[in-house]
Short mmCIF file of C-alpha atoms in Angstrom, two decimals:
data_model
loop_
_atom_site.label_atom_id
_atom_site.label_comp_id
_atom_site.label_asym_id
_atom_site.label_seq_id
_atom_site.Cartn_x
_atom_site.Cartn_y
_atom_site.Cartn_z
CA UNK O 1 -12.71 -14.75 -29.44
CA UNK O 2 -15.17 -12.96 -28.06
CA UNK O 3 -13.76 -8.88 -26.43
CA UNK O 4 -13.76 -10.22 -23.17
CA UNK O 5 -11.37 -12.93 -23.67
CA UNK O 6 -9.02 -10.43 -25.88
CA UNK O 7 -9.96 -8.51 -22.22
CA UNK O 8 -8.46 -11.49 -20.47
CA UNK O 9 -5.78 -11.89 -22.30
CA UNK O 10 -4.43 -8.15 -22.29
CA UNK O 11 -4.52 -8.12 -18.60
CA UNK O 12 -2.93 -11.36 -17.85
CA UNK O 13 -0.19 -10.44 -20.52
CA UNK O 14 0.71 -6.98 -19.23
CA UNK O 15 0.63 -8.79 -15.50
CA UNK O 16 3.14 -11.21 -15.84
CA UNK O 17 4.88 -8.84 -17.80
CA UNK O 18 5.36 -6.86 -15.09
CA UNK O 19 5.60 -8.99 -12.33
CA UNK O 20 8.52 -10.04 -14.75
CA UNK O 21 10.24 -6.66 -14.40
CA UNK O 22 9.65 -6.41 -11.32
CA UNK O 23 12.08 -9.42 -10.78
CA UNK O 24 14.32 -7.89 -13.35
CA UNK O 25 14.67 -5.36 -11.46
CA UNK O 26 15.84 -7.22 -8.49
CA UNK O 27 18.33 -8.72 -10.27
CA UNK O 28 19.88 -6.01 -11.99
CA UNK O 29 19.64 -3.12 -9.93
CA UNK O 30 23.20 -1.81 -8.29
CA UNK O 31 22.19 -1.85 -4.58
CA UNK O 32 19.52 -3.12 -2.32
CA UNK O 33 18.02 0.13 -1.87
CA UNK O 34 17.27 0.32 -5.19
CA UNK O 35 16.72 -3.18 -5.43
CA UNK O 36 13.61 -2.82 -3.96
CA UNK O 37 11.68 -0.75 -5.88
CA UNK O 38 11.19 -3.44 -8.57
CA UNK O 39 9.06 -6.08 -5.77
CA UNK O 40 7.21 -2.62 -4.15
CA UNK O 41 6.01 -1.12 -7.70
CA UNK O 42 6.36 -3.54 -10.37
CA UNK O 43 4.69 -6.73 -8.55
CA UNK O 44 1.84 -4.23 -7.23
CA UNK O 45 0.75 -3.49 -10.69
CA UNK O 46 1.60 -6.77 -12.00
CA UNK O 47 -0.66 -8.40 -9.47
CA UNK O 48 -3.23 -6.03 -9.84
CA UNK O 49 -3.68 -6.91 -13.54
CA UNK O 50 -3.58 -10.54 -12.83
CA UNK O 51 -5.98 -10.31 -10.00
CA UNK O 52 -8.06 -8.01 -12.64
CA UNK O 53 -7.55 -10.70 -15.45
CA UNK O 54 -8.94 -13.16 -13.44
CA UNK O 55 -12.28 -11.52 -11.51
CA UNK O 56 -12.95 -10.71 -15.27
CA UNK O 57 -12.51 -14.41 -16.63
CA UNK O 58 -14.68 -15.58 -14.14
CA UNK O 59 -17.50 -13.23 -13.73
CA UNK O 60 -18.11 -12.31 -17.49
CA UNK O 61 -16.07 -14.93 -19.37
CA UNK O 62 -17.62 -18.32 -17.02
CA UNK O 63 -20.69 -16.18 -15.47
CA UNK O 64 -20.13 -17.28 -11.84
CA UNK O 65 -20.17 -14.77 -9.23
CA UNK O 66 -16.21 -14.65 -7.98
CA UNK O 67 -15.05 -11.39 -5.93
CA UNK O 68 -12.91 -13.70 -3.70
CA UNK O 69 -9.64 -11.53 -5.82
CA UNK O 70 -10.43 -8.25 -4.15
CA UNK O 71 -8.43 -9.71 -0.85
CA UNK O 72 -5.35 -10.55 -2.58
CA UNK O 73 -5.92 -6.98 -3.73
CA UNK O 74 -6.21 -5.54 -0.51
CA UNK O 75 -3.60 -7.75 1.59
CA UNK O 76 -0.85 -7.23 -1.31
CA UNK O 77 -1.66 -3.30 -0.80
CA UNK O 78 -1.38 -3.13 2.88
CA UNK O 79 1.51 -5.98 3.07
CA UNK O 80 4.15 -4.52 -0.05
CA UNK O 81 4.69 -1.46 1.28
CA UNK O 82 4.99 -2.41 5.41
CA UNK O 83 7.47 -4.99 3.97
CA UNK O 84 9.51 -2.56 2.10
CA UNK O 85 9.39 -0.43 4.86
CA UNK O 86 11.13 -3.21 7.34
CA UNK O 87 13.71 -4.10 4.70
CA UNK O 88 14.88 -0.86 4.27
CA UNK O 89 15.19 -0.41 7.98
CA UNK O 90 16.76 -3.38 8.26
CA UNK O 91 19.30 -2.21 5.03
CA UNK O 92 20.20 1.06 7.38
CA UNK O 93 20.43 -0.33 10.43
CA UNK O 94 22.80 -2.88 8.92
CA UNK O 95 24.33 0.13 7.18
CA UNK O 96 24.57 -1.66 4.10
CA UNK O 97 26.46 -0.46 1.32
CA UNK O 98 25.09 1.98 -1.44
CA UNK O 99 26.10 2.24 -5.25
CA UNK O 100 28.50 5.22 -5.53
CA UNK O 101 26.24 7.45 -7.58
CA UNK O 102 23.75 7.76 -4.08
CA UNK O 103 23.52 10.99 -2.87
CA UNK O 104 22.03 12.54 0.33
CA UNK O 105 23.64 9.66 2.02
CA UNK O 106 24.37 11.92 5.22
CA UNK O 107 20.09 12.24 5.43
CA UNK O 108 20.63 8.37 5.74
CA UNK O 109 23.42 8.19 8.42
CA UNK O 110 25.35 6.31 5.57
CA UNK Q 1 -27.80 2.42 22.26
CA UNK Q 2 -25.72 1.88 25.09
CA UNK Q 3 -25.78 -2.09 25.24
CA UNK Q 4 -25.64 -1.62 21.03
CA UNK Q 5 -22.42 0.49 21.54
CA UNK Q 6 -21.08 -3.02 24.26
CA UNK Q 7 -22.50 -5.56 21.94
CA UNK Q 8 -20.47 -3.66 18.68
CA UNK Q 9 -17.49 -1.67 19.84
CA UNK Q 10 -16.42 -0.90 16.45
CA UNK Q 11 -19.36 -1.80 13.90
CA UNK Q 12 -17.31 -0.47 11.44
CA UNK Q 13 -14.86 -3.23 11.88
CA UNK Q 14 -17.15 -6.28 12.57
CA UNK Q 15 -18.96 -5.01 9.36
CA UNK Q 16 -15.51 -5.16 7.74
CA UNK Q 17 -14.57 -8.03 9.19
CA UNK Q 18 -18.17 -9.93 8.12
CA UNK Q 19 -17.29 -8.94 4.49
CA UNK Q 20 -13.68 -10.03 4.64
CA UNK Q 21 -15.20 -13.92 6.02
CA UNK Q 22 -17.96 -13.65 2.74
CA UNK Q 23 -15.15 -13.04 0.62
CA UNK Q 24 -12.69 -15.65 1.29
CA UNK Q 25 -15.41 -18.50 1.68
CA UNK Q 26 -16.59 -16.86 -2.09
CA UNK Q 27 -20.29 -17.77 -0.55
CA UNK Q 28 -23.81 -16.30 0.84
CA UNK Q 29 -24.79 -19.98 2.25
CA UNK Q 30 -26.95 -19.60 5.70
CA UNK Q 31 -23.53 -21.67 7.58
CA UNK Q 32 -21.22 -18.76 6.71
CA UNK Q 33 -23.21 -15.59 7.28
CA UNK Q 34 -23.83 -17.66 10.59
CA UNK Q 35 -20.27 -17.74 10.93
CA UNK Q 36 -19.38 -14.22 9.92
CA UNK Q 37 -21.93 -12.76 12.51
CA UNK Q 38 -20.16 -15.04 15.13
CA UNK Q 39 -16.39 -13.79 13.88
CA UNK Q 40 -17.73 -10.60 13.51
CA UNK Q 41 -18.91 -10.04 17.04
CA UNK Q 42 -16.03 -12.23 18.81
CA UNK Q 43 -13.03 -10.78 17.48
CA UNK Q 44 -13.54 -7.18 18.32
CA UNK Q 45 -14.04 -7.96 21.63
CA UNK Q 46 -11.22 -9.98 22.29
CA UNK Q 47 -8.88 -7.16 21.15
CA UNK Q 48 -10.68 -4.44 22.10
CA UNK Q 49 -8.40 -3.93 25.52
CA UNK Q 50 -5.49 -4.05 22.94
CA UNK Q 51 -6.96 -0.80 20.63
CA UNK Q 52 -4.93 2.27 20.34
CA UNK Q 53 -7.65 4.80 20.36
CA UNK Q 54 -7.00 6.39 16.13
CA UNK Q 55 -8.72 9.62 14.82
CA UNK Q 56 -11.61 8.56 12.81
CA UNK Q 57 -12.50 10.09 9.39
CA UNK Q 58 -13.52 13.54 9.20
CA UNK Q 59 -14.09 13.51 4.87
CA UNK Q 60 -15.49 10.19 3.55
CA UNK Q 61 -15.41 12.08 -0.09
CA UNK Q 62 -12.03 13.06 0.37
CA UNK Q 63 -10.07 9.55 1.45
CA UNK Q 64 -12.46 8.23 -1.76
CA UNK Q 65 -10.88 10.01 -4.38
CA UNK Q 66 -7.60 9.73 -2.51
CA UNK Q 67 -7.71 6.26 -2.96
CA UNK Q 68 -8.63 6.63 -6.51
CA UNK Q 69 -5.93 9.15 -7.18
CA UNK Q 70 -3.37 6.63 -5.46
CA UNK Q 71 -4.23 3.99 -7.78
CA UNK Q 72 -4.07 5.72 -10.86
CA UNK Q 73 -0.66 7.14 -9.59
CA UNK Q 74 0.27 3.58 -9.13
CA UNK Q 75 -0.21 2.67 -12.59
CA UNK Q 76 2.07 5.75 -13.80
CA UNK Q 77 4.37 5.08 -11.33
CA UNK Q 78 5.04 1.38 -12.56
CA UNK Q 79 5.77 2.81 -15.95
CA UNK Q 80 8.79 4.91 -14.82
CA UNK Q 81 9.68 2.40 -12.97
CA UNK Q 82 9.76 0.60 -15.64
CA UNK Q 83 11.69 2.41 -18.11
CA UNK Q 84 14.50 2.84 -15.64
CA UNK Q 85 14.84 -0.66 -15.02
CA UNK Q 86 15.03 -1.51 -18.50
CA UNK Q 87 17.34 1.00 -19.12
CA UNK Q 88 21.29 1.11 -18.20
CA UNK Q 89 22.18 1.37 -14.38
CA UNK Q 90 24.30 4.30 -15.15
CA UNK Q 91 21.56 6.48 -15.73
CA UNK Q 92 20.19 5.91 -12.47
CA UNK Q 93 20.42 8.86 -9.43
CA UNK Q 94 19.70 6.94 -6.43
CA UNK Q 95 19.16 9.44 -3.25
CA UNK Q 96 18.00 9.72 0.69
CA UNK Q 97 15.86 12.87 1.13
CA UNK Q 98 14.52 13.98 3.64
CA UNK Q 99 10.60 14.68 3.74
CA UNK Q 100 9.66 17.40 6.69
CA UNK Q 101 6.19 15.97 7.92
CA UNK Q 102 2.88 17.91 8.95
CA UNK Q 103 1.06 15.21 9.93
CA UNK Q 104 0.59 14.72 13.59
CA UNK Q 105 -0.75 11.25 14.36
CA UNK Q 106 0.81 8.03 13.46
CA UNK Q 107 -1.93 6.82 11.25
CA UNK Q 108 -1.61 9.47 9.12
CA UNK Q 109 1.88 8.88 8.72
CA UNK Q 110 1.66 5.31 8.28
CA UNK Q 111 -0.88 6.20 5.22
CA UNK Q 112 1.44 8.33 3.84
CA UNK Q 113 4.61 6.41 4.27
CA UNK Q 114 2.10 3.65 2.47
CA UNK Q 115 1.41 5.46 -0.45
CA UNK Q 116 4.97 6.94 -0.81
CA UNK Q 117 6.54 3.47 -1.09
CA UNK Q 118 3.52 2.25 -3.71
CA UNK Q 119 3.58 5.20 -5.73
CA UNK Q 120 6.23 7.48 -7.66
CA UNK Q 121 9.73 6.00 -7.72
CA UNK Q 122 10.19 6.16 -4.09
CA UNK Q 123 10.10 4.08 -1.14
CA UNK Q 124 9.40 5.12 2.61
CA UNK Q 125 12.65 4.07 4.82
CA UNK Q 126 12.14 5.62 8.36
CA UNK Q 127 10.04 8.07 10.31
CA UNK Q 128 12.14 10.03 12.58
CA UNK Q 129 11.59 10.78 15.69
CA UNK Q 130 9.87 7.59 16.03
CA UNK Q 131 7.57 8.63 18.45
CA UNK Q 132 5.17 11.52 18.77
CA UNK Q 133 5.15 14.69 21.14
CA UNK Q 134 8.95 15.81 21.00
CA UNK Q 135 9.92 19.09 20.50
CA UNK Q 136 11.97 17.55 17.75
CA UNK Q 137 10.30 18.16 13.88
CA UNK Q 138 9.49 14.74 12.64
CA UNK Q 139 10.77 13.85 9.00
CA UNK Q 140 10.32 10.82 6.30
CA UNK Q 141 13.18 9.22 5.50
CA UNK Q 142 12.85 8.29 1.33
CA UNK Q 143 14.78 6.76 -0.88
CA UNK Q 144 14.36 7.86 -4.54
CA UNK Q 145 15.52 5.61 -7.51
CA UNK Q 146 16.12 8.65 -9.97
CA UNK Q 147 15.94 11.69 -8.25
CA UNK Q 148 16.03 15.26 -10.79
CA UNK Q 149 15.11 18.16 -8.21
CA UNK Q 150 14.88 17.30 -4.66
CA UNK Q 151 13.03 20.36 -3.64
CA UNK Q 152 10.32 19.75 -6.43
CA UNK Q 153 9.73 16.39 -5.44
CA UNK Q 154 9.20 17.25 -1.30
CA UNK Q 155 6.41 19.59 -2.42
CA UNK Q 156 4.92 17.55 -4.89
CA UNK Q 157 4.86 14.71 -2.09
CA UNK Q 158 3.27 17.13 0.26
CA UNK Q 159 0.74 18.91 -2.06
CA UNK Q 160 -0.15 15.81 -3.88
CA UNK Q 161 -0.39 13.27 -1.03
CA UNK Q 162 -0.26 15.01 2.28
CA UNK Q 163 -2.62 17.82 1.85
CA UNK Q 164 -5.32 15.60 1.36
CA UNK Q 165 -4.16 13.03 4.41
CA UNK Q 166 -4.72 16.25 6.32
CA UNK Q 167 -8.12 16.75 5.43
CA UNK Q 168 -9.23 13.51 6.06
CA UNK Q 169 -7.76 12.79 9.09
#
């Protein structure tokens, strides 16, 4: 294996690994606000790499011009974090419950 | 110039949008740059009646390397992330703050409400008051995962991501 492929291979391994956290994290996590820190963060970086892995594969790895991964790029970062955004709005307008260890609730209107 | 500036309202944008077209075709065939030129031209002036007139950039350098530093912060971001998901819930100290905001206009504030929820352990909830021009300071709303010293992170938010905001905008 040539050091691009090990190249390839790092990046789509530390992707999925976090894209894997990510979801972890929305499992585990005590509350929705916190719940969504794993999709905003986690899946950002995770997609990154992946979207990394793959513009390497197939521009050094298969020599064929391929930049077609820089949108997903760019729509994940200007999507993720208006998404959030609306969910969390949603969360406090719904006044949905937080775990008890939340502080600074009364900034929140909670 | 004048029938350039009605022909190209925002060349910025049709050259944005041209590249965007390339891209997701993946090709430099005579059909699609056609096409792109077409897109290009059309869409900005279909919505141009619809544009909210936004402060353009005053420091090209500056919104560069605050892009940069946003993705590198994104990296070490996902790392602490990271390590408190993996590690027990207990340990966790969840929190609203409040963030007092400088910025005036609501690009700005969308940029930095952006990079707040991509970068360190914190995601952007409200802006409040919503709209612009009351007497009324305006404030972020954030909510931290594991917050250690309130105060220290407000100013790191605000040296670290709003000073520059303020420069190029």
């Amino acid at each position: 294996m040539s050091w691009l492929e090990w190249l390839v291979a790092l990046l789509a391994v530390a992707g999925s690994l976090f894209v894997l956290l990510g979801s972890v994290a929305l499992v585990k996590l005590p509350d929705f606000y916190t719940r969504l820190h794993g999709p905003t963060k986690a899946t950002t970086l995770g997609l990154g790499a992946l979207v990394l892995a793959s513009m390497v594969y197939f521009n050094f790895v298969k020599g064929e011009l391929n930049v077609q991964q820089l949108l997903i790029a760019l729509f994940l970062f200007i999507t993720a974090p208006i998404t959030a955004h609306m969910l969390v709005k949603a969360a406090l307008h719904l006044k949905l419950k937080t775990s008890a260890q939340t502080s600074g609730k009364q900034n929140a209107d909670l | 110039m004048k029938s350039l500036k009605k022909w190209w309202p925002t060349p910025i944008r049709s050259l944005f949008l041209f590249l965007v077209w390339l891209l997701l075709n993946n090709s430099v065939e005579f059909f699609h740059l056609f096409f792109g030129v077409v897109l290009a031209w059309l869409i900005p002036q279909l919505i141009h009646k619809f544009r909210l007139v936004q402060p353009g950039m005053k420091s090209p350098g500056t919104a560069l390397r605050y892009g940069l530093m946003v993705l590198w912060d994104i990296v070490v971001a996902n790392m602490q992330v990271v390590r408190l998901v993996v590690g027990p819930n207990k340990r966790l100290r969840p929190a609203f703050i409040k963030v007092p905001l400088d910025l005036k206009d609501n690009l700005s504030i969308t940029f930095l409400a952006s990079t707040v929820s991509l970068t360190p352990g914190t995601v952007s909830a409200e802006v409040s008051p919503l709209n612009a021009g009351g007497d009324e300071p305006r404030y972020l709303l954030v909510h931290v995962l594991d917050l250690a010293d309130e105060a220290e992170l407000i100013q790191q938010i605000k040296e670290r991501y709003e000073a520059p905001l303020k420069e190029i905008f």
